[in-house]
PDB file of C-alpha atoms in Angstrom:
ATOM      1  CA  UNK A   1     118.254 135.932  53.877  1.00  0.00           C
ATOM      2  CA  UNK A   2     116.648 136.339  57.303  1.00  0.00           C
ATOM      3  CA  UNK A   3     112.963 135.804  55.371  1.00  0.00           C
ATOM      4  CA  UNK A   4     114.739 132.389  54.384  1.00  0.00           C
ATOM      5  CA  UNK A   5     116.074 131.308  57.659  1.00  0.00           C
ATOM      6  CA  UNK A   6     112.692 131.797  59.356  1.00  0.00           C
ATOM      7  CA  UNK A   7     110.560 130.180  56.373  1.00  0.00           C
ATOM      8  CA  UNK A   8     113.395 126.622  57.151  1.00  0.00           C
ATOM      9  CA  UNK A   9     112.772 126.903  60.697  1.00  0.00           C
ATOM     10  CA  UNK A  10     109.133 126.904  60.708  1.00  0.00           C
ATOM     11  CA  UNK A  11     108.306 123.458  59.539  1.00  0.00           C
ATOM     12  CA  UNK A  12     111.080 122.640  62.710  1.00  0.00           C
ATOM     13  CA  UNK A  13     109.004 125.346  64.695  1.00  0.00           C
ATOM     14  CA  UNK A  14     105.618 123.418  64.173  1.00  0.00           C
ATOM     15  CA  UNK A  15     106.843 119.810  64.524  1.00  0.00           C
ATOM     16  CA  UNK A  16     108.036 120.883  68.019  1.00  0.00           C
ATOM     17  CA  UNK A  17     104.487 122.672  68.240  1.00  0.00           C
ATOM     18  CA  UNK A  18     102.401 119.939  67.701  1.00  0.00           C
ATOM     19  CA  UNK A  19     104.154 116.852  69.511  1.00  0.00           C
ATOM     20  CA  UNK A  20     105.567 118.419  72.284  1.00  0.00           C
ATOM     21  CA  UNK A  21     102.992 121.258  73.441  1.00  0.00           C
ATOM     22  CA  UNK A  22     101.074 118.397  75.666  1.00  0.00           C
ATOM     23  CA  UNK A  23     104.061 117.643  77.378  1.00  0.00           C
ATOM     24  CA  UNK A  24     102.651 116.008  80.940  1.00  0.00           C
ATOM     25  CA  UNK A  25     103.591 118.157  84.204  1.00  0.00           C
ATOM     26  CA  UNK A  26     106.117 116.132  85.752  1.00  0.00           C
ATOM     27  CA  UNK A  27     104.994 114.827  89.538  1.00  0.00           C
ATOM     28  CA  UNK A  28     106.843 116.851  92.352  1.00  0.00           C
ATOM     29  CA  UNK A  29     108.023 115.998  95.967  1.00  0.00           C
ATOM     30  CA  UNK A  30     109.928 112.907  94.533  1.00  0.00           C
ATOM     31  CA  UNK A  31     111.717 111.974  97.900  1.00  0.00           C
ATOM     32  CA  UNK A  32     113.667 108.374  99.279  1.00  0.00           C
ATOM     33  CA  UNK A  33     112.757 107.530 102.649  1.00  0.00           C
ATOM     34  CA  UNK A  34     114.685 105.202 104.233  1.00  0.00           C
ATOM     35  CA  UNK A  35     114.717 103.340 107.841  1.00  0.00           C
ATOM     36  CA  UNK A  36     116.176 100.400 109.396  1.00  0.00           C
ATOM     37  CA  UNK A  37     118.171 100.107 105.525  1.00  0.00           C
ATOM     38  CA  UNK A  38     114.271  99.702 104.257  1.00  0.00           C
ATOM     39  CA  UNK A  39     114.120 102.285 101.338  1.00  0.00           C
ATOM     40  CA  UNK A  40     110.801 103.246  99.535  1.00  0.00           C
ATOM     41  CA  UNK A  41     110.637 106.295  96.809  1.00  0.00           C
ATOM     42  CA  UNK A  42     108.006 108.022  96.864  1.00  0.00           C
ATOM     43  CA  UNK A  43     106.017 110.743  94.456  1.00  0.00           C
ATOM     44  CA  UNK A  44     103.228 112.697  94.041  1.00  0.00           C
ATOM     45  CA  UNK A  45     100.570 111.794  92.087  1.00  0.00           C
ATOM     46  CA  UNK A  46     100.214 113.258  88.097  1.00  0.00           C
ATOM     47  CA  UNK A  47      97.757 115.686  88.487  1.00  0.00           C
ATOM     48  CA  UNK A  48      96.641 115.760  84.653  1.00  0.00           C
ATOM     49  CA  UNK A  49      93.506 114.197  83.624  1.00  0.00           C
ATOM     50  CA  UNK A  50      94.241 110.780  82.256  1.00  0.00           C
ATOM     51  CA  UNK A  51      92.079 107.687  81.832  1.00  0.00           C
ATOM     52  CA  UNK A  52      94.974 105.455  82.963  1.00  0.00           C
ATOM     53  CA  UNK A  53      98.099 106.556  84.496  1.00  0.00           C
ATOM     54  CA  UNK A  54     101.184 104.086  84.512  1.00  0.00           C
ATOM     55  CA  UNK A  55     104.652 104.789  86.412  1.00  0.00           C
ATOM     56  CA  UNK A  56     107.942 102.797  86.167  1.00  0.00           C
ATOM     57  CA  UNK A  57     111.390 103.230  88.575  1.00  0.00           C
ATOM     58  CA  UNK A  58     114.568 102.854  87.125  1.00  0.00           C
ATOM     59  CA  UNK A  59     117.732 103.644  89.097  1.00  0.00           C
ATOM     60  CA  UNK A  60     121.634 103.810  87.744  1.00  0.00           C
ATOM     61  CA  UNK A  61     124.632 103.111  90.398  1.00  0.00           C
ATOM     62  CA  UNK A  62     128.224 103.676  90.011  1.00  0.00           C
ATOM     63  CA  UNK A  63     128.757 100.383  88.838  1.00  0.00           C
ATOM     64  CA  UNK A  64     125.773 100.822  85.798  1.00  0.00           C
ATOM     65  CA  UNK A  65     127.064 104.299  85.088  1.00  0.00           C
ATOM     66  CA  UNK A  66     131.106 103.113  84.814  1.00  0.00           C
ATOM     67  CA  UNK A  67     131.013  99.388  83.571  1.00  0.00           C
ATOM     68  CA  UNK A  68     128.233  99.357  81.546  1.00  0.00           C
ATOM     69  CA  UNK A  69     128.068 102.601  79.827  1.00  0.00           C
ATOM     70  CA  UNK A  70     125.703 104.581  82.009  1.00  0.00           C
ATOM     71  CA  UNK A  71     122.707 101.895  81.537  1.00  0.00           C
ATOM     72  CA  UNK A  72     119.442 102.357  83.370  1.00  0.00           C
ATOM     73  CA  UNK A  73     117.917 100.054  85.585  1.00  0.00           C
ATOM     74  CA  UNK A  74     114.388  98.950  85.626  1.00  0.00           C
ATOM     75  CA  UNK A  75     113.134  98.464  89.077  1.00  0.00           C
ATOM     76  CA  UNK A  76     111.551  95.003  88.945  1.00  0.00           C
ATOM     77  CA  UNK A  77     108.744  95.465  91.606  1.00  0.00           C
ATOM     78  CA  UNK A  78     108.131  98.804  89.864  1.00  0.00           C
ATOM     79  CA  UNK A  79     107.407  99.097  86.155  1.00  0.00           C
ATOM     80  CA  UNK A  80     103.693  99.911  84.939  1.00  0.00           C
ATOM     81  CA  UNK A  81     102.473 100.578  88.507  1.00  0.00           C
ATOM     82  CA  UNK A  82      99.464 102.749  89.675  1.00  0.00           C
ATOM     83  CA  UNK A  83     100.757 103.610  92.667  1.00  0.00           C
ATOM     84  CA  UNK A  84     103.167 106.255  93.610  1.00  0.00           C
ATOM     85  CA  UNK A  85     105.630 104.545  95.605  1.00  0.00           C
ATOM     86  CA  UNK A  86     107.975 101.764  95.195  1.00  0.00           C
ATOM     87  CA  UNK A  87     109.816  99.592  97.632  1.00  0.00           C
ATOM     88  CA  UNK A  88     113.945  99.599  96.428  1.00  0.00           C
ATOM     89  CA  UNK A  89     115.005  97.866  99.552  1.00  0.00           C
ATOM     90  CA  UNK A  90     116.411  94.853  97.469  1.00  0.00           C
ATOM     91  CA  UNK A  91     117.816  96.828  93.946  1.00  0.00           C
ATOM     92  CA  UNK A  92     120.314  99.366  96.084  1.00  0.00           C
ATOM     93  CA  UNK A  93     122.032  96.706  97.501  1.00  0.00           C
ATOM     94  CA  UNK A  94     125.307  98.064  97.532  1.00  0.00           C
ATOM     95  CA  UNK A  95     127.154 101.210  98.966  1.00  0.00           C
ATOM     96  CA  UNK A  96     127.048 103.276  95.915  1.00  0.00           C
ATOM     97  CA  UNK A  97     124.890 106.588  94.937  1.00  0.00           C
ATOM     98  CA  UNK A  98     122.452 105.509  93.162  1.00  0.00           C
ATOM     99  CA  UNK A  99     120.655 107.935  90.483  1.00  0.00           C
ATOM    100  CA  UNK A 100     116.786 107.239  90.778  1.00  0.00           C
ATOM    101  CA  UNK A 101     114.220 108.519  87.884  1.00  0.00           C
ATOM    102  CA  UNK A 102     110.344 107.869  87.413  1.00  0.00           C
ATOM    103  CA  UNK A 103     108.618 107.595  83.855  1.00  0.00           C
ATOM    104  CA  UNK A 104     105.023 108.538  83.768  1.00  0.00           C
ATOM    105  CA  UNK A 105     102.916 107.619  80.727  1.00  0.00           C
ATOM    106  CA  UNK A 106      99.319 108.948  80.629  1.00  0.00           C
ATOM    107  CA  UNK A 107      96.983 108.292  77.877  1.00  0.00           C
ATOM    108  CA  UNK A 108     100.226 107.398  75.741  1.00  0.00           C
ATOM    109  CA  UNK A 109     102.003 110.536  76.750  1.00  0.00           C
ATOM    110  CA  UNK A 110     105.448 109.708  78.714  1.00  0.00           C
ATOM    111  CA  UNK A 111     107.544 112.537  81.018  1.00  0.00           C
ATOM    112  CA  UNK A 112     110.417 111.742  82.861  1.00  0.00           C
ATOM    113  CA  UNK A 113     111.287 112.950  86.429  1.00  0.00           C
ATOM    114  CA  UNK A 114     114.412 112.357  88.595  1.00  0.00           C
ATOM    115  CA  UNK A 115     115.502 112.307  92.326  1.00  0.00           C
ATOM    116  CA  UNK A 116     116.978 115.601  93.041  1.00  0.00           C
ATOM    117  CA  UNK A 117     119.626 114.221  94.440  1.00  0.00           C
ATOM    118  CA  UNK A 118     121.584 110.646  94.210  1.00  0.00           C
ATOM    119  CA  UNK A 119     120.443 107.985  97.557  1.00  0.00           C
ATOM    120  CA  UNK A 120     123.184 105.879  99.128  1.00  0.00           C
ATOM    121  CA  UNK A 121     121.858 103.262 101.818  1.00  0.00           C
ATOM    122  CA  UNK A 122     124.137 104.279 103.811  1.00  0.00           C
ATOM    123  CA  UNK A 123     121.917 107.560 104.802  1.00  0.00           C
ATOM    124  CA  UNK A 124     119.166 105.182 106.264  1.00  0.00           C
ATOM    125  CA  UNK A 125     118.210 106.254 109.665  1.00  0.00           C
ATOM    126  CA  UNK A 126     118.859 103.207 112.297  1.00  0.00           C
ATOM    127  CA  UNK A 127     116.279 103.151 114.770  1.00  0.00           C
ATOM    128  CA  UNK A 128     117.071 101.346 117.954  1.00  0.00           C
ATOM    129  CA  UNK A 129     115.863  98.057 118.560  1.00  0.00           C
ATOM    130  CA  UNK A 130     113.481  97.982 121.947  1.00  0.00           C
ATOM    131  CA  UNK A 131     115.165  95.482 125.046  1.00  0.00           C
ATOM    132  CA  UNK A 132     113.037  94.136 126.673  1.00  0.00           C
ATOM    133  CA  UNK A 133     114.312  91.937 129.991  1.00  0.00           C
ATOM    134  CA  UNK A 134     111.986  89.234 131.769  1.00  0.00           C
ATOM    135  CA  UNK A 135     113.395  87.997 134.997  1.00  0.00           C
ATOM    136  CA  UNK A 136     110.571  85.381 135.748  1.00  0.00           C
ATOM    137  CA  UNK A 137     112.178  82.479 134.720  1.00  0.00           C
ATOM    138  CA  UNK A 138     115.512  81.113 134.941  1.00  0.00           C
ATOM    139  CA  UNK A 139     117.887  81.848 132.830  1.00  0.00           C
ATOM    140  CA  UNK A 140     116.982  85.664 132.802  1.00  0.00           C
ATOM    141  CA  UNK A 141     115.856  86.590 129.161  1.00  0.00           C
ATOM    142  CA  UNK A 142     116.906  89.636 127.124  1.00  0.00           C
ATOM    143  CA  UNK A 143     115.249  90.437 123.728  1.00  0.00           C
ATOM    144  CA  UNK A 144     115.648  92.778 121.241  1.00  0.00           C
ATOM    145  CA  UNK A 145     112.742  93.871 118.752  1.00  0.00           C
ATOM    146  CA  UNK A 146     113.640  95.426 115.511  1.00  0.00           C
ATOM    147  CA  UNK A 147     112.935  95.492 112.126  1.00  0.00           C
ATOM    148  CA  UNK A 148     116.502  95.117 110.754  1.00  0.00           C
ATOM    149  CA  UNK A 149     117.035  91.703 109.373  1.00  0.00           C
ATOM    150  CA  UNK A 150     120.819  91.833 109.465  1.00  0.00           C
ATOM    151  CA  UNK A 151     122.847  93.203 112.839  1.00  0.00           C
ATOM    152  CA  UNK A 152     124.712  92.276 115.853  1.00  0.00           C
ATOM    153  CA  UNK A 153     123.756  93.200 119.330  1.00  0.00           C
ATOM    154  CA  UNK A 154     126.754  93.889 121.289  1.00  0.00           C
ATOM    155  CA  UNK A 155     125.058  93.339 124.997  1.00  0.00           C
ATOM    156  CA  UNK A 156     126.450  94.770 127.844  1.00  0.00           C
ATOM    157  CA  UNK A 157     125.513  92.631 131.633  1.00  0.00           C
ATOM    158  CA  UNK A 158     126.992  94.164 135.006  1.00  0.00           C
ATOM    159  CA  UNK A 159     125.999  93.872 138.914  1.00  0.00           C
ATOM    160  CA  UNK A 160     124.395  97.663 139.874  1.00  0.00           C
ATOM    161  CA  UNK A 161     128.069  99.690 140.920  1.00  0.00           C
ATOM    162  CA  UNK A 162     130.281  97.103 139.391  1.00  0.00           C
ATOM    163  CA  UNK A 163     130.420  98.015 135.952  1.00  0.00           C
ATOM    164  CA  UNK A 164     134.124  97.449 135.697  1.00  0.00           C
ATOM    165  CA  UNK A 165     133.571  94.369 135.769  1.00  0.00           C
ATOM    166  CA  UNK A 166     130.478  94.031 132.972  1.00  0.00           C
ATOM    167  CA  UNK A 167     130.398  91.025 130.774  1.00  0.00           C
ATOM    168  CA  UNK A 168     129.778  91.388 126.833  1.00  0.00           C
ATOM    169  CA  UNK A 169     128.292  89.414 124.853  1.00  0.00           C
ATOM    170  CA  UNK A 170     127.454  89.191 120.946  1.00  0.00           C
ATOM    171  CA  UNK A 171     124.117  88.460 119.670  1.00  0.00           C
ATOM    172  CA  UNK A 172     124.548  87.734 115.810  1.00  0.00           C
ATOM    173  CA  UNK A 173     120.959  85.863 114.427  1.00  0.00           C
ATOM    174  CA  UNK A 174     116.843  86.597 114.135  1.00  0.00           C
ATOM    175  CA  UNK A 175     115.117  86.338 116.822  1.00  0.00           C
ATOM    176  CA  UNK A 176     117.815  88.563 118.799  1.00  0.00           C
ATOM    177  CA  UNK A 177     117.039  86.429 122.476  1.00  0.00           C
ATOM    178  CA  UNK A 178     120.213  85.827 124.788  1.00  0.00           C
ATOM    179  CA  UNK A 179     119.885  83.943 127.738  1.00  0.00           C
ATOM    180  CA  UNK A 180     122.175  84.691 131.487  1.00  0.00           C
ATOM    181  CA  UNK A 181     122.178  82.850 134.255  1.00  0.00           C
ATOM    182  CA  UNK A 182     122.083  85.407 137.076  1.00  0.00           C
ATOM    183  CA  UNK A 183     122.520  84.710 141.047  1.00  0.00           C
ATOM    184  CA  UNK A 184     119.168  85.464 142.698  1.00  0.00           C
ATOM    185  CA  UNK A 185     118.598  87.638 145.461  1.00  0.00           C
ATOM    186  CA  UNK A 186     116.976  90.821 145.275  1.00  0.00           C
ATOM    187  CA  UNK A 187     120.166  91.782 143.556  1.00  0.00           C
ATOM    188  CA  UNK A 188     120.077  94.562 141.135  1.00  0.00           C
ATOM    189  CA  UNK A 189     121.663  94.042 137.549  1.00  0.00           C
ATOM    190  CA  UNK A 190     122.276  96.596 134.683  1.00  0.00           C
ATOM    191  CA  UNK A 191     121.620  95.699 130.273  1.00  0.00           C
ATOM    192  CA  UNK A 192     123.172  97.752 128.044  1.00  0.00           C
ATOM    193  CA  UNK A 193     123.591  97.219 124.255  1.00  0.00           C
ATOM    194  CA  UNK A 194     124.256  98.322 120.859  1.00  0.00           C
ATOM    195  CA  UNK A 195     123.201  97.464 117.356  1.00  0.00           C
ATOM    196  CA  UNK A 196     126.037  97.072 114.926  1.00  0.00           C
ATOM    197  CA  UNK A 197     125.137  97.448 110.878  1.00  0.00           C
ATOM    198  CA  UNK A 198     128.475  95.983 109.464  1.00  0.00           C
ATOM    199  CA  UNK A 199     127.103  96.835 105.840  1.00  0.00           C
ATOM    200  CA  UNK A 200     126.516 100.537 106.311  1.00  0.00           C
ATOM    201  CA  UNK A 201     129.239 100.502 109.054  1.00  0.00           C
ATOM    202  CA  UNK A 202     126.898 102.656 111.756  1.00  0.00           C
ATOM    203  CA  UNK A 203     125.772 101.735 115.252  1.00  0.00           C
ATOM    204  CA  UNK A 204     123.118 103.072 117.645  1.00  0.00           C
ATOM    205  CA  UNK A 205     122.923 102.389 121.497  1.00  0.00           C
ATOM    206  CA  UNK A 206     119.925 101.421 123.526  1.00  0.00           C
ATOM    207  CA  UNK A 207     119.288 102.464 127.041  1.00  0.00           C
ATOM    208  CA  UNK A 208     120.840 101.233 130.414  1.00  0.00           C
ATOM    209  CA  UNK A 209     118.193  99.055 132.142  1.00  0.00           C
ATOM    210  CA  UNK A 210     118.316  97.959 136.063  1.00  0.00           C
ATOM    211  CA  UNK A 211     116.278  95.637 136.779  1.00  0.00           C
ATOM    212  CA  UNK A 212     115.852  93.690 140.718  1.00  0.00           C
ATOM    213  CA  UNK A 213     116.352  89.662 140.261  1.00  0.00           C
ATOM    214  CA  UNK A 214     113.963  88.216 142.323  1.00  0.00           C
ATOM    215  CA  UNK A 215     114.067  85.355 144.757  1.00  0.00           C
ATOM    216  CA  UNK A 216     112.572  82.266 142.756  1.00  0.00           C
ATOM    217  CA  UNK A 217     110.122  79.700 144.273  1.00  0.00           C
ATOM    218  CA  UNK A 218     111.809  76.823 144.972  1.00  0.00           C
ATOM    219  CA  UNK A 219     111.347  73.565 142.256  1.00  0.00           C
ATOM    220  CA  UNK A 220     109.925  70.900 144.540  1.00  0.00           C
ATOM    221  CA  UNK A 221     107.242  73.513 145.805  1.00  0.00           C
ATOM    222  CA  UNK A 222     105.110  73.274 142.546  1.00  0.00           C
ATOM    223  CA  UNK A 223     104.607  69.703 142.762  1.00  0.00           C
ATOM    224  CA  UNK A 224     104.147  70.014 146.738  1.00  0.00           C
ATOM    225  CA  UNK A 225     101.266  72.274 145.923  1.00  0.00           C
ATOM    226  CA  UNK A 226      99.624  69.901 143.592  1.00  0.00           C
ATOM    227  CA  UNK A 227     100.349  66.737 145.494  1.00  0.00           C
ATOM    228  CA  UNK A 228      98.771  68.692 148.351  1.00  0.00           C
ATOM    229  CA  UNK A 229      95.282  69.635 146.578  1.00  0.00           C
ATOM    230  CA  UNK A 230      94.828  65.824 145.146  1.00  0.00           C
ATOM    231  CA  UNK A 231      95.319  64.563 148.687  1.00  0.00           C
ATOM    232  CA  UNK A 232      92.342  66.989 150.240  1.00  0.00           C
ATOM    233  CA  UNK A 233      90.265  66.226 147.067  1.00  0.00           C
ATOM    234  CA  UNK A 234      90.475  62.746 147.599  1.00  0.00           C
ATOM    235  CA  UNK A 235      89.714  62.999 151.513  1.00  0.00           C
ATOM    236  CA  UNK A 236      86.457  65.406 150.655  1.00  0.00           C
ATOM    237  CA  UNK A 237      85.329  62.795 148.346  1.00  0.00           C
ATOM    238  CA  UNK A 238      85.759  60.139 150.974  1.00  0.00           C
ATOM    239  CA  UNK A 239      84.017  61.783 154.086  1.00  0.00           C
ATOM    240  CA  UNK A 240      80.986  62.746 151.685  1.00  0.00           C
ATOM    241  CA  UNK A 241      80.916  58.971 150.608  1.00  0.00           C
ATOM    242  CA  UNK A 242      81.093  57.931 154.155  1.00  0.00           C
ATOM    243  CA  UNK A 243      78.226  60.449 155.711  1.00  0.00           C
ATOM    244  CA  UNK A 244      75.713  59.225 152.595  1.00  0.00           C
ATOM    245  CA  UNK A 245      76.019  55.909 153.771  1.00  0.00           C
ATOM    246  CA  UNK A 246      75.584  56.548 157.562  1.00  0.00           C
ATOM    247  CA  UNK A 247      73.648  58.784 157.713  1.00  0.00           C
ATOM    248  CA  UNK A 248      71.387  58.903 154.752  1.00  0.00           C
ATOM    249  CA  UNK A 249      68.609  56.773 156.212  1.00  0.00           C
ATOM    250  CA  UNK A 250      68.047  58.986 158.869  1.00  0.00           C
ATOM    251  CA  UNK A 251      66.877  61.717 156.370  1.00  0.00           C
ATOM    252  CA  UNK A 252      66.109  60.413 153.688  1.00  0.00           C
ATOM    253  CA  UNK A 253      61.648  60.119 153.111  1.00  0.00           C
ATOM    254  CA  UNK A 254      60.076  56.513 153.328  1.00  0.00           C
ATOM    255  CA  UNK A 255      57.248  55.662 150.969  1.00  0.00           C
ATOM    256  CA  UNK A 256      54.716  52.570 152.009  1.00  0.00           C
ATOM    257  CA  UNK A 257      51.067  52.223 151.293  1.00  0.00           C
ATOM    258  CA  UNK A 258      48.644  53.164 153.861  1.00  0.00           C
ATOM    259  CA  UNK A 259      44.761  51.843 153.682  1.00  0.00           C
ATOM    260  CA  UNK A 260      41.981  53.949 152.371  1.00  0.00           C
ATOM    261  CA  UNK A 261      39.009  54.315 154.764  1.00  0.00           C
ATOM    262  CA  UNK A 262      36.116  53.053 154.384  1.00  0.00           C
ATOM    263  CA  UNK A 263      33.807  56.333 154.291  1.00  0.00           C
ATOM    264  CA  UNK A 264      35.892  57.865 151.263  1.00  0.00           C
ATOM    265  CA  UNK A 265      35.520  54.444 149.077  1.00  0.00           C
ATOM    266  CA  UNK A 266      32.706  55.860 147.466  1.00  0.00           C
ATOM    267  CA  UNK A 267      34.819  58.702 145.965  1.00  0.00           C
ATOM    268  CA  UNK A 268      38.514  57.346 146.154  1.00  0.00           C
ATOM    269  CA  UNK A 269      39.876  55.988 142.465  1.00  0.00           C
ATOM    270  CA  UNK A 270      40.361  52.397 142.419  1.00  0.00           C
ATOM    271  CA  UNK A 271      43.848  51.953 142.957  1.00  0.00           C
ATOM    272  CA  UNK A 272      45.400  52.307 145.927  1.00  0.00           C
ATOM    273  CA  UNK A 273      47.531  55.548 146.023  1.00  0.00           C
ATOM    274  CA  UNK A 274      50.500  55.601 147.824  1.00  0.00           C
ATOM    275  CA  UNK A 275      51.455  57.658 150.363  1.00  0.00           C
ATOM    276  CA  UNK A 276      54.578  59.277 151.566  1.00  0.00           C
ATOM    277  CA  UNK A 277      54.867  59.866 155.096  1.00  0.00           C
ATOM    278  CA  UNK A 278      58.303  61.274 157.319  1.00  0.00           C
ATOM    279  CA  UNK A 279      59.783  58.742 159.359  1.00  0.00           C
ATOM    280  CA  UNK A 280      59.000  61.435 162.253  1.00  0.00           C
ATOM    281  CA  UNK A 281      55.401  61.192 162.121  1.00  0.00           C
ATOM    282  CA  UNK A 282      52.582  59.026 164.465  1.00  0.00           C
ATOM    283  CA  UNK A 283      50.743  57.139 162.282  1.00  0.00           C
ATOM    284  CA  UNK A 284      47.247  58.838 163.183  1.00  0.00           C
ATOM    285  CA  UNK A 285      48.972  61.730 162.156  1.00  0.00           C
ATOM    286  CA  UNK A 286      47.492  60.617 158.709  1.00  0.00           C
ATOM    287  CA  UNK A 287      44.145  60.080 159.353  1.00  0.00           C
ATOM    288  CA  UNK A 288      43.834  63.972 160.186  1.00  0.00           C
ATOM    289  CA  UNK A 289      43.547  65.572 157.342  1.00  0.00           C
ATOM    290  CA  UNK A 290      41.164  62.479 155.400  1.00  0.00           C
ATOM    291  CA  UNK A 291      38.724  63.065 158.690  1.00  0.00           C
ATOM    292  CA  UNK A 292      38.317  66.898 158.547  1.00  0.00           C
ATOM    293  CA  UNK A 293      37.061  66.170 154.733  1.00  0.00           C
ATOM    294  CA  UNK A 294      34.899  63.928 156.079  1.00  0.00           C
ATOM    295  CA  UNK A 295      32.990  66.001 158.146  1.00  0.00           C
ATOM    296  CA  UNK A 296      33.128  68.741 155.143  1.00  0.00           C
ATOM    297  CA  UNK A 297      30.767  66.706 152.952  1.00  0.00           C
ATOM    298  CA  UNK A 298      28.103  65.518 156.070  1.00  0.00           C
TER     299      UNK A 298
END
């Protein structure tokens, strides 16, 4: 009877053999990293040798796994990818645990591999937003930088040793930038703040800031300044106008034609050159140099 049982199972025993003995190693490290309620799975790659290797993401919630009978999923910015990563920041969009698995086809081959364990957003890790506080202009500005697309900044504004009496106020929309009028004075005022996910119900603080409020330049000086620089550019341009027209003939070189003498005729072009002569000099002054070459050629 035991010859018969074995010769049954063997046509089982080599189906099994045959279609399942090039099962594909499954890829390990499969791990959800989530930040600032940003949540990307990621894998390691298939180390098998494939010409093309395809992966697809489907995840099951509480809601999938009661109401609709345990249905899977797909992903939609994840099915027939190369890479091995996928961005689920927009499918686990509730508070549930979510069940996340990865099919891996190579060559026509498929394997399935899961999450170890189920990801609920509400284990993403809040980093605090940075403050920064400018106190050059009026009103004073505080900002907040952060990637989180969906807070409230409770902000926290007291005089340095009166924090009794702090004022709060709630910063609820993108770009995070609240504006305080502040008395000037070398006075010395303290930001603190929090950041408030109502969905995931978790908060993280930011760090006390001092800061000094400087004395700011009065309004009217500005325009003083300006008003100020026209009026001297307009003088400089007047006292340069007036010395070219006073005193410009007094340096300025006089040309008039002087006659040739009568020894160099013989070798002088034609035309009459002119000459140009300083108002400072004698007028034999320019026979001086025409005589010496006179006496050169004798």
């Amino acid at each position: 009877m035991s010859s018969g049982l074995i010769k049954s199972l063997f046509p089982l025993l080599l189906h099994f053999t045959i279609n399942y003995s090039s099962t594909l190693p499954i890829p390990l490290n499969t791990s959800m990293h989530s930040v600032n309620m940003k949540h990307i799975l990621k894998w390691s790659p298939l180390h098998a040798s494939c010409s093309t290797v395809n992966y697809s993401v489907q995840f099951q919630g509480e809601y999938e796994f009661y109401k609709l009978n345990g249905t899977w999923m797909n992903a939609y910015d994840c099915q027939e990818i190369s890479e091995n990563r996928c961005d689920l920041t927009h499918d686990l969009a509730s508070n549930s645990d979510y069940s996340i698995r990865i099919n891996i086809k190579c060559d026509g081959h498929n394997s399935w591999t899961q999450l170890p364990a189920t990801f609920n957003r509400r284990d993403t890790v809040l980093q605090a937003p940075k403050m920064t506080v400018n106190v050059e202009g009026d009103p004073i500005q505080v900002g907040f930088s952060t990637t989180l697309s969906d807070m409230t900044v409770n902000l926290k504004v007291w005089k340095e040793g009166d924090e009794q009496n702090a004022l709060i106020y709630a910063i609820r929309a993108y770009p995070y930038i609240f504006s305080i009028a502040a008395h000037r004075g070398q006075e010395k005022m303290c930001f603190r703040a929090e950041a408030v996910v109502e969905a995931i119900n978790k908060i993280c603080s930011i760090d006390t800031q001092c800061v000094i409020i400087p004395e700011q330049t009065s309004d009217f000086v500005k325009p003083m300044i300006v008003s100020v620089a026209v009026v001297v550019t307009v003088a400089m341009a007047f006292i340069l106008g007036w010395s070219a027209t006073h005193f410009g003939p007094q340096i300025k070189v006089i040309c008039h034609k002087e006659p040739i003498p009568s020894v160099l005729l013989d070798d002088w072009p034609t035309s009459t050159p002119i000459l140009c002569t300083d108002v400072s000099l004698e007028p034999t002054d320019l026979f001086l140099l025409p005589a010496v070459q006179v006496q050169g050629r004798v």
